[in-house]
Amino acid sequence: MTINAIINDLIKNLDRRQKDVIEARFGLLRGTKQTLAAIGRKYNLTRERIRQIEAASLNIVRKKFDDLPAKKISEAAFGELKKFGGVRKEDDFIKDLIILLKDNNINGRDLKFIFEVARKPEFYRGDNNYYDFWYLDKEVFKKVAGFINNLAEAIKNKKKEIVVHKKFNVFFNEVLKARGVDDKTAFNYLAISKKFKTSPFGDFGLSHWEEINPKTFRSKIYVILKRHGKPLYFREIADRINKVGFSGPIARHRTIHNELIKDPRFVLVGRGMYGLTEFGLEPGAAKDVIKRVLKNKGPLPREEVINLVLQERFLKPNTILLNLQNKKHFKKLPDGRYRLA
């Protein structure tokens, strides 16, 4: 028996207005839920009166629920939730039930109606912390929330260990042991939480970490450069952003170049080439880099000056030599070394 037939069987004893209210409130026909006020306007009734009709209609349906095939869906849903630790993200739950009940017409609206009649399982409407999900009872919700909060607290200051050194499992297993949860159940818990996310590179961590969930072009540039480990041409950065598949608009070459110019984390190291300050790079033209090298190292032969500058900038050696000829800033010693003027 299909879910559509089951729902028709559930509401067949309601009068026309009761059916209309139930169908509109749960979106059973048009696929869109209507508010109490919208239905009230149709019948020239108050919101409260429509709420009363809805409640009375549900009570009528509940009286015969145990004798109807709908109970089998509720029982199947309960069993499916138990397999996953008592909770399941809504879209995953619907896919599970489509396979289990062999009915491709199953959808969230119809399930919400059937489970409202059965008064179980419970539904959590998504908010800033969670996606839409179904759960068995309040005790399960408490357990799930406790695990999620414990893990978030355990890794909140461990970004480097997790993103760079790939040690997420170390902290994850510690929380698993402390909370008495197996890893399959734990990952199902995490699926309902918006606190965690998997990056396009497969790294798992807190969703507010820039390396995990870069939202702006500047963040995406930072992630690309950090993972590459050395400077890149700005067009290459844009192309890599698009290839990785970050969410959001396509990265245009000009847009990426503008963002590179604006953010002090990015250093121009050659014509169109940019690196990160955390690589040890500092802003400045060729002259400024030479000054910094000579200030830190003291007088140096020109070959060593060239080698040290080329570690920071993509320049032609002749460009560096030309800058060394600037007597206002540099002085050539009798032994051929250069120092600051």
PDB file of C-alpha atoms in Angstrom, residues 14-263:
ATOM      1  CA  LEU A  14     -13.178  13.395   8.107  1.00  0.00           C
ATOM      2  CA  ASP A  15     -15.727  15.802   6.682  1.00  0.00           C
ATOM      3  CA  ARG A  16     -14.812  18.064   3.767  1.00  0.00           C
ATOM      4  CA  ARG A  17     -13.730  21.025   5.877  1.00  0.00           C
ATOM      5  CA  GLN A  18     -11.686  18.861   8.238  1.00  0.00           C
ATOM      6  CA  LYS A  19      -9.930  17.232   5.287  1.00  0.00           C
ATOM      7  CA  ASP A  20      -9.255  20.615   3.735  1.00  0.00           C
ATOM      8  CA  VAL A  21      -7.719  21.937   6.956  1.00  0.00           C
ATOM      9  CA  ILE A  22      -5.513  18.863   7.444  1.00  0.00           C
ATOM     10  CA  GLU A  23      -4.374  18.835   3.811  1.00  0.00           C
ATOM     11  CA  ALA A  24      -3.561  22.541   3.940  1.00  0.00           C
ATOM     12  CA  ARG A  25      -1.812  22.466   7.315  1.00  0.00           C
ATOM     13  CA  PHE A  26       0.473  19.574   6.334  1.00  0.00           C
ATOM     14  CA  GLY A  27       0.841  20.404   2.634  1.00  0.00           C
ATOM     15  CA  LEU A  28      -0.543  17.021   1.608  1.00  0.00           C
ATOM     16  CA  LEU A  29      -1.958  18.130  -1.743  1.00  0.00           C
ATOM     17  CA  ARG A  30      -0.253  21.249  -3.039  1.00  0.00           C
ATOM     18  CA  GLY A  31       3.033  20.511  -1.335  1.00  0.00           C
ATOM     19  CA  THR A  32       3.035  23.794   0.584  1.00  0.00           C
ATOM     20  CA  LYS A  33       1.908  24.170   4.176  1.00  0.00           C
ATOM     21  CA  GLN A  34      -0.572  26.954   4.822  1.00  0.00           C
ATOM     22  CA  THR A  35      -0.790  29.034   7.958  1.00  0.00           C
ATOM     23  CA  LEU A  36      -3.755  29.043  10.308  1.00  0.00           C
ATOM     24  CA  ALA A  37      -4.469  32.605   9.209  1.00  0.00           C
ATOM     25  CA  ALA A  38      -4.478  31.726   5.502  1.00  0.00           C
ATOM     26  CA  ILE A  39      -6.928  28.854   6.019  1.00  0.00           C
ATOM     27  CA  GLY A  40      -9.026  31.021   8.330  1.00  0.00           C
ATOM     28  CA  ARG A  41      -9.441  33.631   5.608  1.00  0.00           C
ATOM     29  CA  LYS A  42     -10.784  30.986   3.261  1.00  0.00           C
ATOM     30  CA  TYR A  43     -13.476  29.949   5.742  1.00  0.00           C
ATOM     31  CA  ASN A  44     -13.910  33.351   7.390  1.00  0.00           C
ATOM     32  CA  LEU A  45     -12.814  31.854  10.718  1.00  0.00           C
ATOM     33  CA  THR A  46     -10.234  32.872  13.319  1.00  0.00           C
ATOM     34  CA  ARG A  47      -6.810  31.291  13.602  1.00  0.00           C
ATOM     35  CA  GLU A  48      -7.843  29.758  16.906  1.00  0.00           C
ATOM     36  CA  ARG A  49     -10.933  28.143  15.363  1.00  0.00           C
ATOM     37  CA  ILE A  50      -8.822  26.613  12.574  1.00  0.00           C
ATOM     38  CA  ARG A  51      -6.375  25.304  15.201  1.00  0.00           C
ATOM     39  CA  GLN A  52      -9.306  23.693  17.027  1.00  0.00           C
ATOM     40  CA  ILE A  53     -10.541  22.038  13.816  1.00  0.00           C
ATOM     41  CA  GLU A  54      -7.009  20.726  13.148  1.00  0.00           C
ATOM     42  CA  ALA A  55      -6.709  19.297  16.671  1.00  0.00           C
ATOM     43  CA  ALA A  56     -10.151  17.704  16.538  1.00  0.00           C
ATOM     44  CA  SER A  57      -9.422  16.182  13.115  1.00  0.00           C
ATOM     45  CA  LEU A  58      -6.169  14.652  14.343  1.00  0.00           C
ATOM     46  CA  ASN A  59      -7.985  13.142  17.331  1.00  0.00           C
ATOM     47  CA  ILE A  60     -10.519  11.524  14.999  1.00  0.00           C
ATOM     48  CA  VAL A  61      -7.734   9.991  12.931  1.00  0.00           C
ATOM     49  CA  ARG A  62      -5.848   8.795  16.018  1.00  0.00           C
ATOM     50  CA  LYS A  63      -8.801   6.743  17.253  1.00  0.00           C
ATOM     51  CA  LYS A  64      -8.411   4.292  14.373  1.00  0.00           C
ATOM     52  CA  PHE A  65      -4.677   4.682  13.812  1.00  0.00           C
ATOM     53  CA  ASP A  66      -3.710   1.344  15.378  1.00  0.00           C
ATOM     54  CA  ASP A  67      -5.993  -0.485  12.960  1.00  0.00           C
ATOM     55  CA  LEU A  68      -4.577   1.188   9.856  1.00  0.00           C
ATOM     56  CA  PRO A  69      -1.467   0.460   7.706  1.00  0.00           C
ATOM     57  CA  ALA A  70      -0.076   3.847   8.777  1.00  0.00           C
ATOM     58  CA  LYS A  71       1.008   2.279  12.060  1.00  0.00           C
ATOM     59  CA  LYS A  72       3.443   0.076  10.142  1.00  0.00           C
ATOM     60  CA  ILE A  73       5.183   3.200   8.788  1.00  0.00           C
ATOM     61  CA  SER A  74       5.499   4.602  12.301  1.00  0.00           C
ATOM     62  CA  GLU A  75       6.912   1.326  13.602  1.00  0.00           C
ATOM     63  CA  ALA A  76       9.325   1.057  10.661  1.00  0.00           C
ATOM     64  CA  ALA A  77      10.489   4.621  11.310  1.00  0.00           C
ATOM     65  CA  PHE A  78      11.059   3.870  14.987  1.00  0.00           C
ATOM     66  CA  GLY A  79      13.111   0.804  14.151  1.00  0.00           C
ATOM     67  CA  GLU A  80      15.153   2.711  11.589  1.00  0.00           C
ATOM     68  CA  LEU A  81      15.952   5.464  14.090  1.00  0.00           C
ATOM     69  CA  LYS A  82      17.087   2.906  16.676  1.00  0.00           C
ATOM     70  CA  LYS A  83      19.579   1.524  14.138  1.00  0.00           C
ATOM     71  CA  PHE A  84      21.234   4.948  13.981  1.00  0.00           C
ATOM     72  CA  GLY A  85      21.345   5.755  17.668  1.00  0.00           C
ATOM     73  CA  GLY A  86      17.885   7.299  17.846  1.00  0.00           C
ATOM     74  CA  VAL A  87      18.363  10.252  15.511  1.00  0.00           C
ATOM     75  CA  ARG A  88      18.539  10.843  11.763  1.00  0.00           C
ATOM     76  CA  LYS A  89      18.855  13.892   9.537  1.00  0.00           C
ATOM     77  CA  GLU A  90      15.574  14.347   7.686  1.00  0.00           C
ATOM     78  CA  ASP A  91      16.770  13.894   4.096  1.00  0.00           C
ATOM     79  CA  ASP A  92      18.732  10.767   5.086  1.00  0.00           C
ATOM     80  CA  PHE A  93      15.740   9.461   7.041  1.00  0.00           C
ATOM     81  CA  ILE A  94      13.424   9.863   4.047  1.00  0.00           C
ATOM     82  CA  LYS A  95      15.892   8.001   1.810  1.00  0.00           C
ATOM     83  CA  ASP A  96      16.066   5.213   4.402  1.00  0.00           C
ATOM     84  CA  LEU A  97      12.280   4.837   4.478  1.00  0.00           C
ATOM     85  CA  ILE A  98      11.951   4.950   0.674  1.00  0.00           C
ATOM     86  CA  ILE A  99      14.262   1.924   0.512  1.00  0.00           C
ATOM     87  CA  LEU A 100      12.765   0.185   3.541  1.00  0.00           C
ATOM     88  CA  LEU A 101       9.128   0.626   2.489  1.00  0.00           C
ATOM     89  CA  LYS A 102       9.798   0.396  -1.261  1.00  0.00           C
ATOM     90  CA  ASP A 103       7.788   3.531  -2.005  1.00  0.00           C
ATOM     91  CA  ASN A 104       9.414   6.320  -4.045  1.00  0.00           C
ATOM     92  CA  ASN A 105       6.554   8.717  -3.248  1.00  0.00           C
ATOM     93  CA  ILE A 106       7.490   9.062   0.418  1.00  0.00           C
ATOM     94  CA  ASN A 107       8.259  12.669   1.357  1.00  0.00           C
ATOM     95  CA  GLY A 108       8.762  14.786   4.454  1.00  0.00           C
ATOM     96  CA  ARG A 109       5.304  16.375   4.395  1.00  0.00           C
ATOM     97  CA  ASP A 110       3.465  13.060   4.404  1.00  0.00           C
ATOM     98  CA  LEU A 111       5.742  11.637   7.090  1.00  0.00           C
ATOM     99  CA  LYS A 112       5.175  14.663   9.324  1.00  0.00           C
ATOM    100  CA  PHE A 113       1.436  14.058   9.110  1.00  0.00           C
ATOM    101  CA  ILE A 114       1.643  10.338   9.872  1.00  0.00           C
ATOM    102  CA  PHE A 115       4.069  10.877  12.754  1.00  0.00           C
ATOM    103  CA  GLU A 116       1.945  13.725  14.120  1.00  0.00           C
ATOM    104  CA  VAL A 117      -0.964  11.313  14.237  1.00  0.00           C
ATOM    105  CA  ALA A 118       1.216   8.640  15.863  1.00  0.00           C
ATOM    106  CA  ARG A 119       2.764  11.238  18.211  1.00  0.00           C
ATOM    107  CA  LYS A 120       6.165   9.683  17.505  1.00  0.00           C
ATOM    108  CA  PRO A 121       8.936   9.980  16.492  1.00  0.00           C
ATOM    109  CA  GLU A 122       9.753  13.619  17.278  1.00  0.00           C
ATOM    110  CA  PHE A 123      10.724  16.232  14.691  1.00  0.00           C
ATOM    111  CA  TYR A 124      13.254  19.056  15.193  1.00  0.00           C
ATOM    112  CA  ARG A 125      12.918  21.985  12.837  1.00  0.00           C
ATOM    113  CA  GLY A 126      16.341  23.227  11.748  1.00  0.00           C
ATOM    114  CA  ASP A 127      17.870  26.359  13.244  1.00  0.00           C
ATOM    115  CA  ASN A 128      21.334  27.918  13.604  1.00  0.00           C
ATOM    116  CA  ASN A 129      22.668  24.822  15.365  1.00  0.00           C
ATOM    117  CA  TYR A 130      20.925  21.901  13.666  1.00  0.00           C
ATOM    118  CA  TYR A 131      19.523  20.728  10.365  1.00  0.00           C
ATOM    119  CA  ASP A 132      15.994  19.278  10.247  1.00  0.00           C
ATOM    120  CA  PHE A 133      16.045  15.871  11.930  1.00  0.00           C
ATOM    121  CA  TRP A 134      13.900  13.153  13.515  1.00  0.00           C
ATOM    122  CA  TYR A 135      14.591  11.625  16.915  1.00  0.00           C
ATOM    123  CA  LEU A 136      13.058   9.071  19.290  1.00  0.00           C
ATOM    124  CA  ASP A 137      12.574  11.094  22.444  1.00  0.00           C
ATOM    125  CA  LYS A 138      13.970  13.825  24.688  1.00  0.00           C
ATOM    126  CA  GLU A 139      16.535  11.520  26.297  1.00  0.00           C
ATOM    127  CA  VAL A 140      18.027  10.739  22.895  1.00  0.00           C
ATOM    128  CA  PHE A 141      18.133  14.435  22.027  1.00  0.00           C
ATOM    129  CA  LYS A 142      19.924  15.165  25.298  1.00  0.00           C
ATOM    130  CA  LYS A 143      22.504  12.473  24.563  1.00  0.00           C
ATOM    131  CA  VAL A 144      23.073  13.696  20.999  1.00  0.00           C
ATOM    132  CA  ALA A 145      23.421  17.345  22.052  1.00  0.00           C
ATOM    133  CA  GLY A 146      25.857  16.341  24.794  1.00  0.00           C
ATOM    134  CA  PHE A 147      28.096  14.464  22.372  1.00  0.00           C
ATOM    135  CA  ILE A 148      28.082  17.298  19.820  1.00  0.00           C
ATOM    136  CA  ASN A 149      28.894  19.923  22.439  1.00  0.00           C
ATOM    137  CA  ASN A 150      31.642  17.789  23.988  1.00  0.00           C
ATOM    138  CA  LEU A 151      33.356  17.257  20.645  1.00  0.00           C
ATOM    139  CA  ALA A 152      33.081  20.930  19.682  1.00  0.00           C
ATOM    140  CA  GLU A 153      34.636  21.906  23.007  1.00  0.00           C
ATOM    141  CA  ALA A 154      37.394  19.290  22.666  1.00  0.00           C
ATOM    142  CA  ILE A 155      38.605  20.575  19.287  1.00  0.00           C
ATOM    143  CA  LYS A 156      37.837  24.307  19.469  1.00  0.00           C
ATOM    144  CA  ASN A 157      41.508  25.211  20.056  1.00  0.00           C
ATOM    145  CA  LYS A 158      42.960  22.348  18.000  1.00  0.00           C
ATOM    146  CA  LYS A 159      42.633  23.716  14.475  1.00  0.00           C
ATOM    147  CA  LYS A 160      46.309  23.318  13.601  1.00  0.00           C
ATOM    148  CA  GLU A 161      46.448  19.759  14.921  1.00  0.00           C
ATOM    149  CA  ILE A 162      43.334  18.808  12.964  1.00  0.00           C
ATOM    150  CA  VAL A 163      43.720  20.723   9.684  1.00  0.00           C
ATOM    151  CA  VAL A 164      47.500  20.635   9.326  1.00  0.00           C
ATOM    152  CA  HIS A 165      48.524  17.493  11.215  1.00  0.00           C
ATOM    153  CA  LYS A 166      45.341  15.494  10.489  1.00  0.00           C
ATOM    154  CA  LYS A 167      44.761  14.432  14.106  1.00  0.00           C
ATOM    155  CA  PHE A 168      40.967  14.742  14.240  1.00  0.00           C
ATOM    156  CA  ASN A 169      40.563  11.045  15.064  1.00  0.00           C
ATOM    157  CA  VAL A 170      42.658  11.470  18.212  1.00  0.00           C
ATOM    158  CA  PHE A 171      40.196  13.947  19.742  1.00  0.00           C
ATOM    159  CA  PHE A 172      37.191  12.193  18.206  1.00  0.00           C
ATOM    160  CA  ASN A 173      38.095   8.853  19.790  1.00  0.00           C
ATOM    161  CA  GLU A 174      38.637  10.480  23.187  1.00  0.00           C
ATOM    162  CA  VAL A 175      35.090  11.866  23.123  1.00  0.00           C
ATOM    163  CA  LEU A 176      33.698   8.550  21.833  1.00  0.00           C
ATOM    164  CA  LYS A 177      35.216   6.764  24.807  1.00  0.00           C
ATOM    165  CA  ALA A 178      34.079   9.381  27.314  1.00  0.00           C
ATOM    166  CA  ARG A 179      30.479   9.390  26.005  1.00  0.00           C
ATOM    167  CA  GLY A 180      30.215   5.654  25.343  1.00  0.00           C
ATOM    168  CA  VAL A 181      29.246   6.066  21.670  1.00  0.00           C
ATOM    169  CA  ASP A 182      30.406   3.970  18.701  1.00  0.00           C
ATOM    170  CA  ASP A 183      31.833   5.767  15.676  1.00  0.00           C
ATOM    171  CA  LYS A 184      28.940   4.935  13.295  1.00  0.00           C
ATOM    172  CA  THR A 185      26.407   6.413  15.720  1.00  0.00           C
ATOM    173  CA  ALA A 186      28.666   9.389  16.419  1.00  0.00           C
ATOM    174  CA  PHE A 187      28.987  10.359  12.753  1.00  0.00           C
ATOM    175  CA  ASN A 188      25.216  10.106  12.448  1.00  0.00           C
ATOM    176  CA  TYR A 189      24.953  12.520  15.381  1.00  0.00           C
ATOM    177  CA  LEU A 190      27.368  14.920  13.701  1.00  0.00           C
ATOM    178  CA  ALA A 191      25.340  14.837  10.470  1.00  0.00           C
ATOM    179  CA  ILE A 192      22.509  16.784  12.129  1.00  0.00           C
ATOM    180  CA  SER A 193      24.824  19.455  13.548  1.00  0.00           C
ATOM    181  CA  LYS A 194      25.764  22.688  11.805  1.00  0.00           C
ATOM    182  CA  LYS A 195      28.781  23.068  14.089  1.00  0.00           C
ATOM    183  CA  PHE A 196      30.814  20.694  11.931  1.00  0.00           C
ATOM    184  CA  LYS A 197      31.568  20.465   8.237  1.00  0.00           C
ATOM    185  CA  THR A 198      33.763  18.599   5.775  1.00  0.00           C
ATOM    186  CA  SER A 199      35.872  20.838   3.545  1.00  0.00           C
ATOM    187  CA  PRO A 200      36.104  20.277  -0.240  1.00  0.00           C
ATOM    188  CA  PHE A 201      39.508  18.729   0.493  1.00  0.00           C
ATOM    189  CA  GLY A 202      38.014  16.140   2.857  1.00  0.00           C
ATOM    190  CA  ASP A 203      39.147  17.771   6.121  1.00  0.00           C
ATOM    191  CA  PHE A 204      36.602  17.600   8.951  1.00  0.00           C
ATOM    192  CA  GLY A 205      36.336  20.298  11.594  1.00  0.00           C
ATOM    193  CA  LEU A 206      34.328  23.162  13.007  1.00  0.00           C
ATOM    194  CA  SER A 207      32.248  24.934  10.378  1.00  0.00           C
ATOM    195  CA  HIS A 208      33.406  28.414  11.429  1.00  0.00           C
ATOM    196  CA  TRP A 209      37.041  27.552  10.706  1.00  0.00           C
ATOM    197  CA  GLU A 210      38.189  29.342   7.574  1.00  0.00           C
ATOM    198  CA  GLU A 211      40.123  26.300   6.363  1.00  0.00           C
ATOM    199  CA  ILE A 212      37.032  24.093   6.660  1.00  0.00           C
ATOM    200  CA  ASN A 213      34.274  26.359   5.398  1.00  0.00           C
ATOM    201  CA  PRO A 214      35.670  29.349   3.469  1.00  0.00           C
ATOM    202  CA  LYS A 215      32.775  31.628   2.542  1.00  0.00           C
ATOM    203  CA  THR A 216      34.444  34.677   0.990  1.00  0.00           C
ATOM    204  CA  PHE A 217      36.854  34.877  -1.943  1.00  0.00           C
ATOM    205  CA  ARG A 218      39.584  36.046   0.439  1.00  0.00           C
ATOM    206  CA  SER A 219      39.070  32.954   2.567  1.00  0.00           C
ATOM    207  CA  LYS A 220      39.146  30.710  -0.477  1.00  0.00           C
ATOM    208  CA  ILE A 221      42.354  32.368  -1.702  1.00  0.00           C
ATOM    209  CA  TYR A 222      43.900  31.816   1.721  1.00  0.00           C
ATOM    210  CA  VAL A 223      42.952  28.121   1.733  1.00  0.00           C
ATOM    211  CA  ILE A 224      44.309  27.560  -1.791  1.00  0.00           C
ATOM    212  CA  LEU A 225      47.641  29.269  -1.044  1.00  0.00           C
ATOM    213  CA  LYS A 226      48.041  27.576   2.327  1.00  0.00           C
ATOM    214  CA  ARG A 227      47.444  24.117   0.891  1.00  0.00           C
ATOM    215  CA  HIS A 228      49.776  24.800  -2.056  1.00  0.00           C
ATOM    216  CA  GLY A 229      52.526  25.935   0.301  1.00  0.00           C
ATOM    217  CA  LYS A 230      54.123  28.443  -2.036  1.00  0.00           C
ATOM    218  CA  PRO A 231      53.157  31.456  -4.204  1.00  0.00           C
ATOM    219  CA  LEU A 232      50.810  31.144  -7.171  1.00  0.00           C
ATOM    220  CA  TYR A 233      49.895  33.309 -10.146  1.00  0.00           C
ATOM    221  CA  PHE A 234      46.556  35.036  -9.493  1.00  0.00           C
ATOM    222  CA  ARG A 235      44.880  33.400 -12.502  1.00  0.00           C
ATOM    223  CA  GLU A 236      45.970  30.000 -11.221  1.00  0.00           C
ATOM    224  CA  ILE A 237      44.464  30.808  -7.819  1.00  0.00           C
ATOM    225  CA  ALA A 238      41.105  31.631  -9.432  1.00  0.00           C
ATOM    226  CA  ASP A 239      41.191  28.486 -11.559  1.00  0.00           C
ATOM    227  CA  ARG A 240      41.963  26.322  -8.528  1.00  0.00           C
ATOM    228  CA  ILE A 241      39.103  27.867  -6.548  1.00  0.00           C
ATOM    229  CA  ASN A 242      36.703  26.937  -9.347  1.00  0.00           C
ATOM    230  CA  LYS A 243      38.174  23.475  -9.780  1.00  0.00           C
ATOM    231  CA  VAL A 244      37.901  22.610  -6.083  1.00  0.00           C
ATOM    232  CA  GLY A 245      34.192  23.350  -6.141  1.00  0.00           C
ATOM    233  CA  PHE A 246      33.720  25.735  -3.233  1.00  0.00           C
ATOM    234  CA  SER A 247      30.151  26.889  -2.707  1.00  0.00           C
ATOM    235  CA  GLY A 248      29.304  30.353  -3.999  1.00  0.00           C
ATOM    236  CA  PRO A 249      29.831  32.267  -7.258  1.00  0.00           C
ATOM    237  CA  ILE A 250      32.499  31.509  -9.832  1.00  0.00           C
ATOM    238  CA  ALA A 251      35.893  33.091  -9.134  1.00  0.00           C
ATOM    239  CA  ARG A 252      36.738  35.586 -11.893  1.00  0.00           C
ATOM    240  CA  HIS A 253      40.401  36.394 -12.500  1.00  0.00           C
ATOM    241  CA  ARG A 254      39.927  40.128 -11.994  1.00  0.00           C
ATOM    242  CA  THR A 255      37.913  39.608  -8.789  1.00  0.00           C
ATOM    243  CA  ILE A 256      40.608  37.393  -7.296  1.00  0.00           C
ATOM    244  CA  HIS A 257      43.331  39.880  -8.231  1.00  0.00           C
ATOM    245  CA  ASN A 258      41.407  42.682  -6.510  1.00  0.00           C
ATOM    246  CA  GLU A 259      41.010  40.595  -3.347  1.00  0.00           C
ATOM    247  CA  LEU A 260      44.717  39.735  -3.337  1.00  0.00           C
ATOM    248  CA  ILE A 261      45.597  43.432  -3.437  1.00  0.00           C
ATOM    249  CA  LYS A 262      43.287  44.351  -0.558  1.00  0.00           C
ATOM    250  CA  ASP A 263      44.220  41.706   2.023  1.00  0.00           C
TER     251      ASP A 263
END
